[in-house]
Amino acid sequence: MQSLFKCRVCGSSKLPKPDETFQYFEEFLYCINTEWLDMAQPIPELETNIFLRSDEIPKTGEKRYLKIRHPFCLTSDNCFKTLFMPASSSVNGIGEPPEELEQSALVTCHLDKFLSRNDFCAWVSVTVQEVILFSELYQYYPARIHSDLFAPFTTHNPHAVQLYPFTWKNWDYDCWTAQGDAGEWKLFFTDPSGIQHLLLWSYWGACDELLYIGNIIKN
């Protein structure tokens, strides 16, 4: 597979390779750099980054407008999976603020039409096919045991690498970043029976981003 767009940094359309360390996850996504337009807004100019993002969770069968960019690819039936996060989290990062985790979801979309496009990004019209809230992901994937993945991120160089963990209600989030140029985050959810599930793990760099999805437990 090849991305539909070029990277603005290096100009390549090559997709990053999954890391074998994460073989316990069920699937991985390239298509997480999507921005959901507020449903009351007209389609903005392609190169503008100033527009209202949506706070409305997508619904199955709904038509929505998304901005997509590298890395991005489609399946053979013109579908893709991506994340929906409400406006603040979409701009500031997952869990910023943490209460928006309750309204965040994994969404399967069918790409219906390109509305505007260049080498680096596009506005598209999609039909929503499936919506799974983050809090329900563990019910959709078989549990796999891999306790090593639960170890917190650490750093011995606080001037170059920052850690941003937080806990909120049933959620635990861990993150490191090297001055914002590269980093990783992982998201845990504790179910009503007290079992903690590692649901999402993402890596990003200057030219790529990859998200792993599954249901990892300690034992």
PDB file of C-alpha atoms in Angstrom:
ATOM      1  CA  MET A   1       0.000   0.000   0.000  1.00  0.00           C
ATOM      2  CA  GLN A   2       1.055   3.567  -0.597  1.00  0.00           C
ATOM      3  CA  SER A   3      -0.178   6.784   0.940  1.00  0.00           C
ATOM      4  CA  LEU A   4      -2.453   8.917  -1.221  1.00  0.00           C
ATOM      5  CA  PHE A   5      -0.441  11.991  -0.227  1.00  0.00           C
ATOM      6  CA  LYS A   6       3.123  13.199   0.107  1.00  0.00           C
ATOM      7  CA  CYS A   7       4.746  14.145   3.383  1.00  0.00           C
ATOM      8  CA  ARG A   8       5.229  17.907   3.706  1.00  0.00           C
ATOM      9  CA  VAL A   9       8.592  17.370   5.422  1.00  0.00           C
ATOM     10  CA  CYS A  10      10.394  14.914   3.138  1.00  0.00           C
ATOM     11  CA  GLY A  11       8.111  14.717   0.091  1.00  0.00           C
ATOM     12  CA  SER A  12       7.810  10.913   0.286  1.00  0.00           C
ATOM     13  CA  SER A  13       4.523   9.021   0.033  1.00  0.00           C
ATOM     14  CA  LYS A  14       6.000   5.883   1.619  1.00  0.00           C
ATOM     15  CA  LEU A  15       4.066   4.390   4.527  1.00  0.00           C
ATOM     16  CA  PRO A  16       5.843   3.491   7.801  1.00  0.00           C
ATOM     17  CA  LYS A  17       6.322  -0.217   8.542  1.00  0.00           C
ATOM     18  CA  PRO A  18       4.629  -1.729  11.615  1.00  0.00           C
ATOM     19  CA  ASP A  19       6.985  -2.694  14.437  1.00  0.00           C
ATOM     20  CA  GLU A  20       7.081  -6.411  15.312  1.00  0.00           C
ATOM     21  CA  THR A  21       7.114  -5.412  18.990  1.00  0.00           C
ATOM     22  CA  PHE A  22       3.381  -4.725  18.650  1.00  0.00           C
ATOM     23  CA  GLN A  23       2.363  -8.066  17.130  1.00  0.00           C
ATOM     24  CA  TYR A  24      -0.039  -8.636  20.048  1.00  0.00           C
ATOM     25  CA  PHE A  25      -2.291  -5.850  18.760  1.00  0.00           C
ATOM     26  CA  GLU A  26      -5.058  -6.840  16.347  1.00  0.00           C
ATOM     27  CA  GLU A  27      -4.562  -4.156  13.729  1.00  0.00           C
ATOM     28  CA  PHE A  28      -2.771  -0.948  12.900  1.00  0.00           C
ATOM     29  CA  LEU A  29      -3.856   2.254  11.185  1.00  0.00           C
ATOM     30  CA  TYR A  30      -2.149   4.888   9.101  1.00  0.00           C
ATOM     31  CA  CYS A  31      -5.273   6.998   8.658  1.00  0.00           C
ATOM     32  CA  ILE A  32      -5.429   8.804  11.992  1.00  0.00           C
ATOM     33  CA  ASN A  33      -4.549  12.303  10.786  1.00  0.00           C
ATOM     34  CA  THR A  34      -8.160  13.224  10.072  1.00  0.00           C
ATOM     35  CA  GLU A  35      -9.979  16.385  11.100  1.00  0.00           C
ATOM     36  CA  TRP A  36     -13.763  16.290  11.382  1.00  0.00           C
ATOM     37  CA  LEU A  37     -15.453  19.472  10.223  1.00  0.00           C
ATOM     38  CA  ASP A  38     -18.209  20.963  12.362  1.00  0.00           C
ATOM     39  CA  MET A  39     -21.436  19.901  10.661  1.00  0.00           C
ATOM     40  CA  ALA A  40     -22.776  23.455  10.376  1.00  0.00           C
ATOM     41  CA  GLN A  41     -19.698  24.820   8.593  1.00  0.00           C
ATOM     42  CA  PRO A  42     -18.960  25.172   4.869  1.00  0.00           C
ATOM     43  CA  ILE A  43     -15.915  23.398   3.422  1.00  0.00           C
ATOM     44  CA  PRO A  44     -12.874  25.615   4.159  1.00  0.00           C
ATOM     45  CA  GLU A  45     -10.073  26.446   1.767  1.00  0.00           C
ATOM     46  CA  LEU A  46      -7.751  23.487   1.423  1.00  0.00           C
ATOM     47  CA  GLU A  47      -4.665  25.126   2.914  1.00  0.00           C
ATOM     48  CA  THR A  48      -6.340  26.828   5.873  1.00  0.00           C
ATOM     49  CA  ASN A  49      -5.968  25.316   9.327  1.00  0.00           C
ATOM     50  CA  ILE A  50      -8.428  27.715  10.932  1.00  0.00           C
ATOM     51  CA  PHE A  51     -11.872  26.107  10.987  1.00  0.00           C
ATOM     52  CA  LEU A  52     -14.318  24.672  13.520  1.00  0.00           C
ATOM     53  CA  ARG A  53     -13.796  21.001  14.356  1.00  0.00           C
ATOM     54  CA  SER A  54     -16.753  18.835  15.270  1.00  0.00           C
ATOM     55  CA  ASP A  55     -17.823  17.879  18.798  1.00  0.00           C
ATOM     56  CA  GLU A  56     -20.587  15.564  17.514  1.00  0.00           C
ATOM     57  CA  ILE A  57     -19.834  11.825  17.655  1.00  0.00           C
ATOM     58  CA  PRO A  58     -20.378  10.321  14.177  1.00  0.00           C
ATOM     59  CA  LYS A  59     -23.404   8.082  13.651  1.00  0.00           C
ATOM     60  CA  THR A  60     -23.675   5.039  11.410  1.00  0.00           C
ATOM     61  CA  GLY A  61     -25.015   6.023   7.981  1.00  0.00           C
ATOM     62  CA  GLU A  62     -24.217   9.695   8.477  1.00  0.00           C
ATOM     63  CA  LYS A  63     -22.511  11.832   5.820  1.00  0.00           C
ATOM     64  CA  ARG A  64     -19.533  13.790   7.167  1.00  0.00           C
ATOM     65  CA  TYR A  65     -16.693  15.970   5.872  1.00  0.00           C
ATOM     66  CA  LEU A  66     -13.105  15.207   6.820  1.00  0.00           C
ATOM     67  CA  LYS A  67      -9.702  16.674   6.098  1.00  0.00           C
ATOM     68  CA  ILE A  68      -7.111  13.958   5.485  1.00  0.00           C
ATOM     69  CA  ARG A  69      -3.348  14.006   4.917  1.00  0.00           C
ATOM     70  CA  HIS A  70      -0.241  11.814   4.843  1.00  0.00           C
ATOM     71  CA  PRO A  71       0.023   9.032   5.898  1.00  0.00           C
ATOM     72  CA  PHE A  72      -3.291   7.866   4.464  1.00  0.00           C
ATOM     73  CA  CYS A  73      -4.401   4.850   2.443  1.00  0.00           C
ATOM     74  CA  LEU A  74      -7.634   3.107   1.471  1.00  0.00           C
ATOM     75  CA  THR A  75      -8.743  -0.514   1.379  1.00  0.00           C
ATOM     76  CA  SER A  76      -9.810  -2.058  -1.921  1.00  0.00           C
ATOM     77  CA  ASP A  77     -13.434  -1.039  -1.274  1.00  0.00           C
ATOM     78  CA  ASN A  78     -12.537   2.632  -0.652  1.00  0.00           C
ATOM     79  CA  CYS A  79     -12.931   2.327   3.116  1.00  0.00           C
ATOM     80  CA  PHE A  80     -10.639   3.329   5.953  1.00  0.00           C
ATOM     81  CA  LYS A  81     -10.611   3.403   9.737  1.00  0.00           C
ATOM     82  CA  THR A  82      -9.716   6.535  11.639  1.00  0.00           C
ATOM     83  CA  LEU A  83     -10.197   8.217  14.995  1.00  0.00           C
ATOM     84  CA  PHE A  84     -12.853  10.692  15.986  1.00  0.00           C
ATOM     85  CA  MET A  85     -11.899  13.002  18.825  1.00  0.00           C
ATOM     86  CA  PRO A  86     -13.907  16.100  19.819  1.00  0.00           C
ATOM     87  CA  ALA A  87     -12.603  19.520  18.851  1.00  0.00           C
ATOM     88  CA  SER A  88     -10.284  20.256  21.775  1.00  0.00           C
ATOM     89  CA  SER A  89      -8.615  16.840  21.691  1.00  0.00           C
ATOM     90  CA  SER A  90      -8.358  17.021  17.918  1.00  0.00           C
ATOM     91  CA  VAL A  91      -6.315  20.207  18.189  1.00  0.00           C
ATOM     92  CA  ASN A  92      -4.455  19.691  21.488  1.00  0.00           C
ATOM     93  CA  GLY A  93      -3.955  15.922  21.579  1.00  0.00           C
ATOM     94  CA  ILE A  94      -5.779  12.887  22.912  1.00  0.00           C
ATOM     95  CA  GLY A  95      -7.322  13.417  26.319  1.00  0.00           C
ATOM     96  CA  GLU A  96      -6.863  17.197  26.288  1.00  0.00           C
ATOM     97  CA  PRO A  97      -9.212  17.611  28.110  1.00  0.00           C
ATOM     98  CA  PRO A  98      -9.550  14.053  29.494  1.00  0.00           C
ATOM     99  CA  GLU A  99     -13.353  14.121  29.659  1.00  0.00           C
ATOM    100  CA  GLU A 100     -13.384  14.033  25.846  1.00  0.00           C
ATOM    101  CA  LEU A 101     -12.152  10.439  26.012  1.00  0.00           C
ATOM    102  CA  GLU A 102     -15.775   9.503  26.695  1.00  0.00           C
ATOM    103  CA  GLN A 103     -16.776  10.964  23.311  1.00  0.00           C
ATOM    104  CA  SER A 104     -13.837   9.594  21.309  1.00  0.00           C
ATOM    105  CA  ALA A 105     -14.192   6.651  18.956  1.00  0.00           C
ATOM    106  CA  LEU A 106     -12.725   4.403  16.288  1.00  0.00           C
ATOM    107  CA  VAL A 107     -14.699   5.039  13.098  1.00  0.00           C
ATOM    108  CA  THR A 108     -14.916   3.127   9.822  1.00  0.00           C
ATOM    109  CA  CYS A 109     -15.689   5.375   6.847  1.00  0.00           C
ATOM    110  CA  HIS A 110     -16.375   4.928   3.153  1.00  0.00           C
ATOM    111  CA  LEU A 111     -14.738   7.635   1.062  1.00  0.00           C
ATOM    112  CA  ASP A 112     -17.482   8.902  -1.245  1.00  0.00           C
ATOM    113  CA  LYS A 113     -15.875  11.886  -2.953  1.00  0.00           C
ATOM    114  CA  PHE A 114     -12.840  14.160  -3.027  1.00  0.00           C
ATOM    115  CA  LEU A 115     -14.077  17.736  -2.583  1.00  0.00           C
ATOM    116  CA  SER A 116     -10.668  19.409  -2.960  1.00  0.00           C
ATOM    117  CA  ARG A 117      -7.204  17.940  -3.124  1.00  0.00           C
ATOM    118  CA  ASN A 118      -3.495  18.598  -3.634  1.00  0.00           C
ATOM    119  CA  ASP A 119      -0.348  16.495  -3.177  1.00  0.00           C
ATOM    120  CA  PHE A 120      -0.427  16.800   0.609  1.00  0.00           C
ATOM    121  CA  CYS A 121      -4.035  16.814   1.829  1.00  0.00           C
ATOM    122  CA  ALA A 122      -7.706  16.765   0.820  1.00  0.00           C
ATOM    123  CA  TRP A 123     -11.220  17.506   1.956  1.00  0.00           C
ATOM    124  CA  VAL A 124     -13.435  14.453   1.441  1.00  0.00           C
ATOM    125  CA  SER A 125     -17.049  13.448   1.855  1.00  0.00           C
ATOM    126  CA  VAL A 126     -17.532  10.143   3.677  1.00  0.00           C
ATOM    127  CA  THR A 127     -20.306   7.844   4.836  1.00  0.00           C
ATOM    128  CA  VAL A 128     -19.879   6.540   8.385  1.00  0.00           C
ATOM    129  CA  GLN A 129     -20.100   2.739   8.484  1.00  0.00           C
ATOM    130  CA  GLU A 130     -19.216   1.830  12.073  1.00  0.00           C
ATOM    131  CA  VAL A 131     -18.518   3.694  15.314  1.00  0.00           C
ATOM    132  CA  ILE A 132     -16.865   2.091  18.365  1.00  0.00           C
ATOM    133  CA  LEU A 133     -16.352   4.261  21.431  1.00  0.00           C
ATOM    134  CA  PHE A 134     -12.923   3.994  23.038  1.00  0.00           C
ATOM    135  CA  SER A 135     -14.578   2.663  26.191  1.00  0.00           C
ATOM    136  CA  GLU A 136     -16.068  -0.243  24.191  1.00  0.00           C
ATOM    137  CA  LEU A 137     -12.998  -1.264  22.189  1.00  0.00           C
ATOM    138  CA  TYR A 138     -12.030  -4.059  24.584  1.00  0.00           C
ATOM    139  CA  GLN A 139     -15.338  -5.777  23.778  1.00  0.00           C
ATOM    140  CA  TYR A 140     -14.497  -5.954  20.055  1.00  0.00           C
ATOM    141  CA  TYR A 141     -11.032  -7.511  20.220  1.00  0.00           C
ATOM    142  CA  PRO A 142      -9.849 -10.760  21.866  1.00  0.00           C
ATOM    143  CA  ALA A 143      -7.768 -10.280  25.001  1.00  0.00           C
ATOM    144  CA  ARG A 144      -4.061 -11.037  24.605  1.00  0.00           C
ATOM    145  CA  ILE A 145      -1.591 -11.210  27.464  1.00  0.00           C
ATOM    146  CA  HIS A 146       1.576  -9.132  27.235  1.00  0.00           C
ATOM    147  CA  SER A 147       2.464  -7.518  30.552  1.00  0.00           C
ATOM    148  CA  ASP A 148       5.665  -5.867  29.258  1.00  0.00           C
ATOM    149  CA  LEU A 149       3.618  -3.321  27.326  1.00  0.00           C
ATOM    150  CA  PHE A 150       2.215  -1.961  30.602  1.00  0.00           C
ATOM    151  CA  ALA A 151       5.559  -0.555  31.755  1.00  0.00           C
ATOM    152  CA  PRO A 152       5.409   3.259  31.963  1.00  0.00           C
ATOM    153  CA  PHE A 153       7.498   5.413  29.693  1.00  0.00           C
ATOM    154  CA  THR A 154      10.625   6.734  31.425  1.00  0.00           C
ATOM    155  CA  THR A 155      13.305   9.293  30.638  1.00  0.00           C
ATOM    156  CA  HIS A 156      16.808  10.063  31.849  1.00  0.00           C
ATOM    157  CA  ASN A 157      17.003  13.299  29.896  1.00  0.00           C
ATOM    158  CA  PRO A 158      14.201  15.652  31.001  1.00  0.00           C
ATOM    159  CA  HIS A 159      15.641  18.497  28.896  1.00  0.00           C
ATOM    160  CA  ALA A 160      15.147  16.568  25.645  1.00  0.00           C
ATOM    161  CA  VAL A 161      12.281  14.188  26.467  1.00  0.00           C
ATOM    162  CA  GLN A 162       9.124  15.100  28.389  1.00  0.00           C
ATOM    163  CA  LEU A 163       6.595  12.727  29.964  1.00  0.00           C
ATOM    164  CA  TYR A 164       2.876  13.548  30.106  1.00  0.00           C
ATOM    165  CA  PRO A 165       0.953  10.768  31.906  1.00  0.00           C
ATOM    166  CA  PHE A 166      -2.466  11.269  33.491  1.00  0.00           C
ATOM    167  CA  THR A 167      -5.243   9.252  35.132  1.00  0.00           C
ATOM    168  CA  TRP A 168      -8.928  10.187  34.853  1.00  0.00           C
ATOM    169  CA  LYS A 169     -11.800   7.986  36.019  1.00  0.00           C
ATOM    170  CA  ASN A 170     -11.354   4.614  34.217  1.00  0.00           C
ATOM    171  CA  TRP A 171      -8.628   5.950  31.951  1.00  0.00           C
ATOM    172  CA  ASP A 172      -4.836   5.911  32.144  1.00  0.00           C
ATOM    173  CA  TYR A 173      -2.743   7.675  29.542  1.00  0.00           C
ATOM    174  CA  ASP A 174       1.020   7.644  29.118  1.00  0.00           C
ATOM    175  CA  CYS A 175       3.018   9.780  26.709  1.00  0.00           C
ATOM    176  CA  TRP A 176       6.551  10.883  25.934  1.00  0.00           C
ATOM    177  CA  THR A 177       7.702  13.442  23.415  1.00  0.00           C
ATOM    178  CA  ALA A 178      11.050  14.776  22.272  1.00  0.00           C
ATOM    179  CA  GLN A 179      10.343  18.502  22.030  1.00  0.00           C
ATOM    180  CA  GLY A 180       7.171  17.646  20.091  1.00  0.00           C
ATOM    181  CA  ASP A 181       9.137  16.304  17.101  1.00  0.00           C
ATOM    182  CA  ALA A 182       8.574  12.636  17.918  1.00  0.00           C
ATOM    183  CA  GLY A 183       6.848  10.645  20.608  1.00  0.00           C
ATOM    184  CA  GLU A 184       4.553   7.839  21.676  1.00  0.00           C
ATOM    185  CA  TRP A 185       1.341   7.541  23.623  1.00  0.00           C
ATOM    186  CA  LYS A 186      -0.709   4.645  24.932  1.00  0.00           C
ATOM    187  CA  LEU A 187      -4.228   4.532  26.329  1.00  0.00           C
ATOM    188  CA  PHE A 188      -5.608   2.144  28.969  1.00  0.00           C
ATOM    189  CA  PHE A 189      -9.199   1.530  30.077  1.00  0.00           C
ATOM    190  CA  THR A 190     -10.219  -0.264  33.276  1.00  0.00           C
ATOM    191  CA  ASP A 191     -13.488  -2.159  32.794  1.00  0.00           C
ATOM    192  CA  PRO A 192     -16.236  -2.491  35.474  1.00  0.00           C
ATOM    193  CA  SER A 193     -14.697  -5.752  36.749  1.00  0.00           C
ATOM    194  CA  GLY A 194     -11.371  -4.013  37.434  1.00  0.00           C
ATOM    195  CA  ILE A 195      -9.379  -5.430  34.499  1.00  0.00           C
ATOM    196  CA  GLN A 196      -7.114  -2.911  32.797  1.00  0.00           C
ATOM    197  CA  HIS A 197      -6.954  -3.049  28.990  1.00  0.00           C
ATOM    198  CA  LEU A 198      -4.286  -1.478  26.785  1.00  0.00           C
ATOM    199  CA  LEU A 199      -6.371  -0.354  23.808  1.00  0.00           C
ATOM    200  CA  LEU A 200      -4.286   2.036  21.722  1.00  0.00           C
ATOM    201  CA  TRP A 201      -0.597   2.696  21.186  1.00  0.00           C
ATOM    202  CA  SER A 202       0.643   5.351  18.768  1.00  0.00           C
ATOM    203  CA  TYR A 203       4.026   6.505  17.537  1.00  0.00           C
ATOM    204  CA  TRP A 204       4.584   9.726  15.613  1.00  0.00           C
ATOM    205  CA  GLY A 205       7.591  11.360  14.025  1.00  0.00           C
ATOM    206  CA  ALA A 206       8.258  14.225  11.652  1.00  0.00           C
ATOM    207  CA  CYS A 207       7.196  12.195   8.602  1.00  0.00           C
ATOM    208  CA  ASP A 208       4.952   9.402   9.814  1.00  0.00           C
ATOM    209  CA  GLU A 209       2.415   8.222  12.354  1.00  0.00           C
ATOM    210  CA  LEU A 210       1.117   4.760  13.174  1.00  0.00           C
ATOM    211  CA  LEU A 211      -1.602   3.562  15.558  1.00  0.00           C
ATOM    212  CA  TYR A 212      -1.929   0.042  16.991  1.00  0.00           C
ATOM    213  CA  ILE A 213      -5.339  -1.171  18.200  1.00  0.00           C
ATOM    214  CA  GLY A 214      -6.154  -4.183  20.355  1.00  0.00           C
ATOM    215  CA  ASN A 215      -6.972  -5.516  23.796  1.00  0.00           C
ATOM    216  CA  ILE A 216      -3.825  -6.238  25.782  1.00  0.00           C
ATOM    217  CA  ILE A 217      -4.085  -7.373  29.402  1.00  0.00           C
ATOM    218  CA  LYS A 218      -1.471  -8.264  32.026  1.00  0.00           C
ATOM    219  CA  ASN A 219      -2.579 -11.817  32.865  1.00  0.00           C
TER     220      ASN A 219
END
